[in-house]
Each structure stands twice: as C-alpha cells, then as structure tokens.
Short mmCIF file of C-alpha atoms in Angstrom, two decimals:
data_model
loop_
_atom_site.label_atom_id
_atom_site.label_comp_id
_atom_site.label_asym_id
_atom_site.label_seq_id
_atom_site.Cartn_x
_atom_site.Cartn_y
_atom_site.Cartn_z
CA MET R 1 116.01 -26.70 -77.25
CA ALA R 2 113.56 -29.39 -78.27
CA HIS R 3 111.12 -28.05 -80.83
CA LYS R 4 107.49 -28.99 -80.36
CA ILE R 5 104.31 -28.02 -82.11
CA ARG R 6 100.95 -27.95 -80.42
CA PHE R 7 97.95 -29.24 -82.28
CA GLY R 8 94.84 -29.00 -80.13
CA ASP R 9 95.71 -30.72 -76.86
CA ARG R 10 98.61 -32.68 -78.31
CA HIS R 11 102.27 -31.75 -78.34
CA ILE R 12 104.35 -33.25 -81.14
CA LYS R 13 108.14 -33.37 -80.86
CA LEU R 14 110.10 -32.36 -83.94
CA PRO R 15 113.66 -33.27 -84.95
CA GLY R 16 116.39 -31.04 -83.53
CA SER R 17 117.94 -30.36 -86.93
CA ARG R 18 116.52 -27.31 -88.73
CA ILE R 19 117.38 -28.77 -92.13
CA LEU R 20 115.57 -32.03 -91.33
CA ARG R 21 112.46 -30.13 -90.18
CA VAL R 22 112.40 -28.07 -93.39
CA VAL R 23 112.87 -31.17 -95.55
CA ILE R 24 110.06 -33.01 -93.74
CA GLY R 25 107.75 -30.00 -94.06
CA VAL R 26 108.45 -29.53 -97.77
CA LEU R 27 108.01 -33.25 -98.48
CA LEU R 28 104.68 -33.29 -96.66
CA VAL R 29 103.43 -30.26 -98.63
CA LEU R 30 104.58 -31.74 -101.95
CA GLY R 31 103.07 -35.11 -101.07
CA GLY R 32 99.83 -33.39 -100.14
CA ILE R 33 99.64 -31.71 -103.53
CA LEU R 34 99.60 -35.22 -104.96
CA GLY R 35 96.83 -36.17 -102.52
CA PHE R 36 94.65 -37.61 -105.24
CA LEU R 37 97.10 -40.55 -105.53
CA PRO R 38 96.81 -43.63 -103.31
CA ILE R 39 98.53 -43.47 -99.88
CA LEU R 40 99.16 -39.72 -100.11
CA GLY R 41 96.48 -37.36 -98.86
CA PHE R 42 95.54 -33.71 -98.78
CA TRP R 43 95.93 -33.84 -94.95
CA MET R 44 99.68 -33.66 -95.55
CA ILE R 45 99.56 -30.01 -96.69
CA PRO R 46 98.46 -28.43 -93.38
CA LEU R 47 100.78 -30.74 -91.42
CA GLY R 48 103.72 -29.76 -93.62
CA LEU R 49 102.90 -26.06 -93.24
CA LEU R 50 102.63 -26.49 -89.47
CA ILE R 51 106.10 -28.07 -89.36
CA LEU R 52 107.52 -25.38 -91.67
CA SER R 53 106.07 -22.66 -89.41
CA VAL R 54 108.73 -23.49 -86.81
CA ASP R 55 111.55 -22.34 -89.11
CA VAL R 56 110.03 -20.18 -91.88
CA PRO R 57 108.90 -16.71 -90.70
CA ALA R 58 106.36 -16.19 -93.53
CA VAL R 59 104.59 -19.47 -92.75
CA ARG R 60 104.73 -18.63 -89.02
CA ARG R 61 102.91 -15.33 -89.70
CA TRP R 62 100.20 -17.15 -91.70
CA ARG R 63 99.75 -19.64 -88.85
CA ARG R 64 99.48 -16.88 -86.25
CA GLN R 65 97.01 -14.91 -88.38
CA LEU R 66 94.91 -18.06 -88.81
CA THR R 67 95.01 -18.72 -85.06
CA VAL R 68 93.91 -15.15 -84.23
CA TRP R 69 91.12 -15.32 -86.84
CA TRP R 70 89.93 -18.70 -85.50
CA HIS R 71 89.79 -17.54 -81.87
CA ARG R 72 88.03 -14.26 -82.75
CA ARG R 73 85.46 -16.18 -84.79
CA LYS R 74 84.88 -18.59 -81.93
CA GLN R 75 84.57 -15.72 -79.43
CA GLU R 76 82.03 -13.92 -81.67
CA LYS R 77 79.95 -17.09 -81.95
CA ASP R 78 80.01 -17.56 -78.17
CA GLU R 79 78.97 -13.92 -77.67
CA ARG R 80 76.07 -14.28 -80.13
CA LYS R 81 74.94 -17.41 -78.31
CA GLY R 82 75.06 -15.59 -74.98
CA ARG R 83 73.08 -12.59 -76.28
CA ALA R 84 70.43 -14.80 -77.85
CA GLY R 85 70.00 -16.72 -74.61
CA GLU R 86 69.72 -13.55 -72.50
CA THR R 87 66.96 -11.90 -74.54
CA GLY R 88 64.89 -15.01 -74.99
CA MET R 89 64.78 -14.28 -78.71
CA GLU R 90 65.94 -16.65 -81.37
CA ASP R 91 69.04 -15.73 -83.33
CA PRO R 92 67.93 -15.98 -86.98
CA ARG R 93 71.41 -16.96 -88.17
CA THR R 94 71.99 -19.82 -85.74
CA GLY R 95 68.51 -20.73 -84.51
CA ASN R 96 69.69 -20.50 -80.89
CA GLY R 97 67.45 -19.24 -78.15
CA SER R 98 63.71 -19.51 -77.76
CA ALA R 99 61.05 -17.63 -79.67
CA PRO R 100 58.54 -15.66 -77.56
#
C-alpha cells in the first residue's frame, strides 16, 4: 500500500519502507530544532511530525486531536458569523455584522 499524507488539497507520496519514513521524520524534526541555522528552518518540525504520524501512534493521536480542534474552531467561527449576520447586530469580538 502506498502511503500518502494529505496537507490541505495536496497529497504527498511517502516511501514504502517504514524505517525510511521514520528516519526522514526524525531528521526533519531534529533539523527543525536547529532552525536558527542557515538552510534549516522551523518549518521542518511540523513536516517531520506529519511524516512520523503515519507510523507512530502517539504522534498520530496528536495530529488527529489537532485536526478535530481546528475544525471545531472553524465551525464555531462560522456559526458566530452566521448569528451576527442574522440579527443585524455587530459581534463585538469579530466586528462582523452591522450595527443598528
């Protein structure tokens, strides 16, 4: 089975070897920790964790919890926008809607 990760609308193919995926993920995380050095960057940490989440159950749980939190947060924001638009009142937190 070809392993893929989805990042937004993109699908990224991963190597078939579990050991190679783990090594790549660990190297990206370690390189990201040294992100203050030239060429390396802090962007490597989340990418490494995303790759590790395919094979490491603890990292997979963190990724799923983050995904659920992100979608709930987005849904709550959309609901607040909808309520503010229906009443014609401005939402003091976001400034959406119109004041009477």
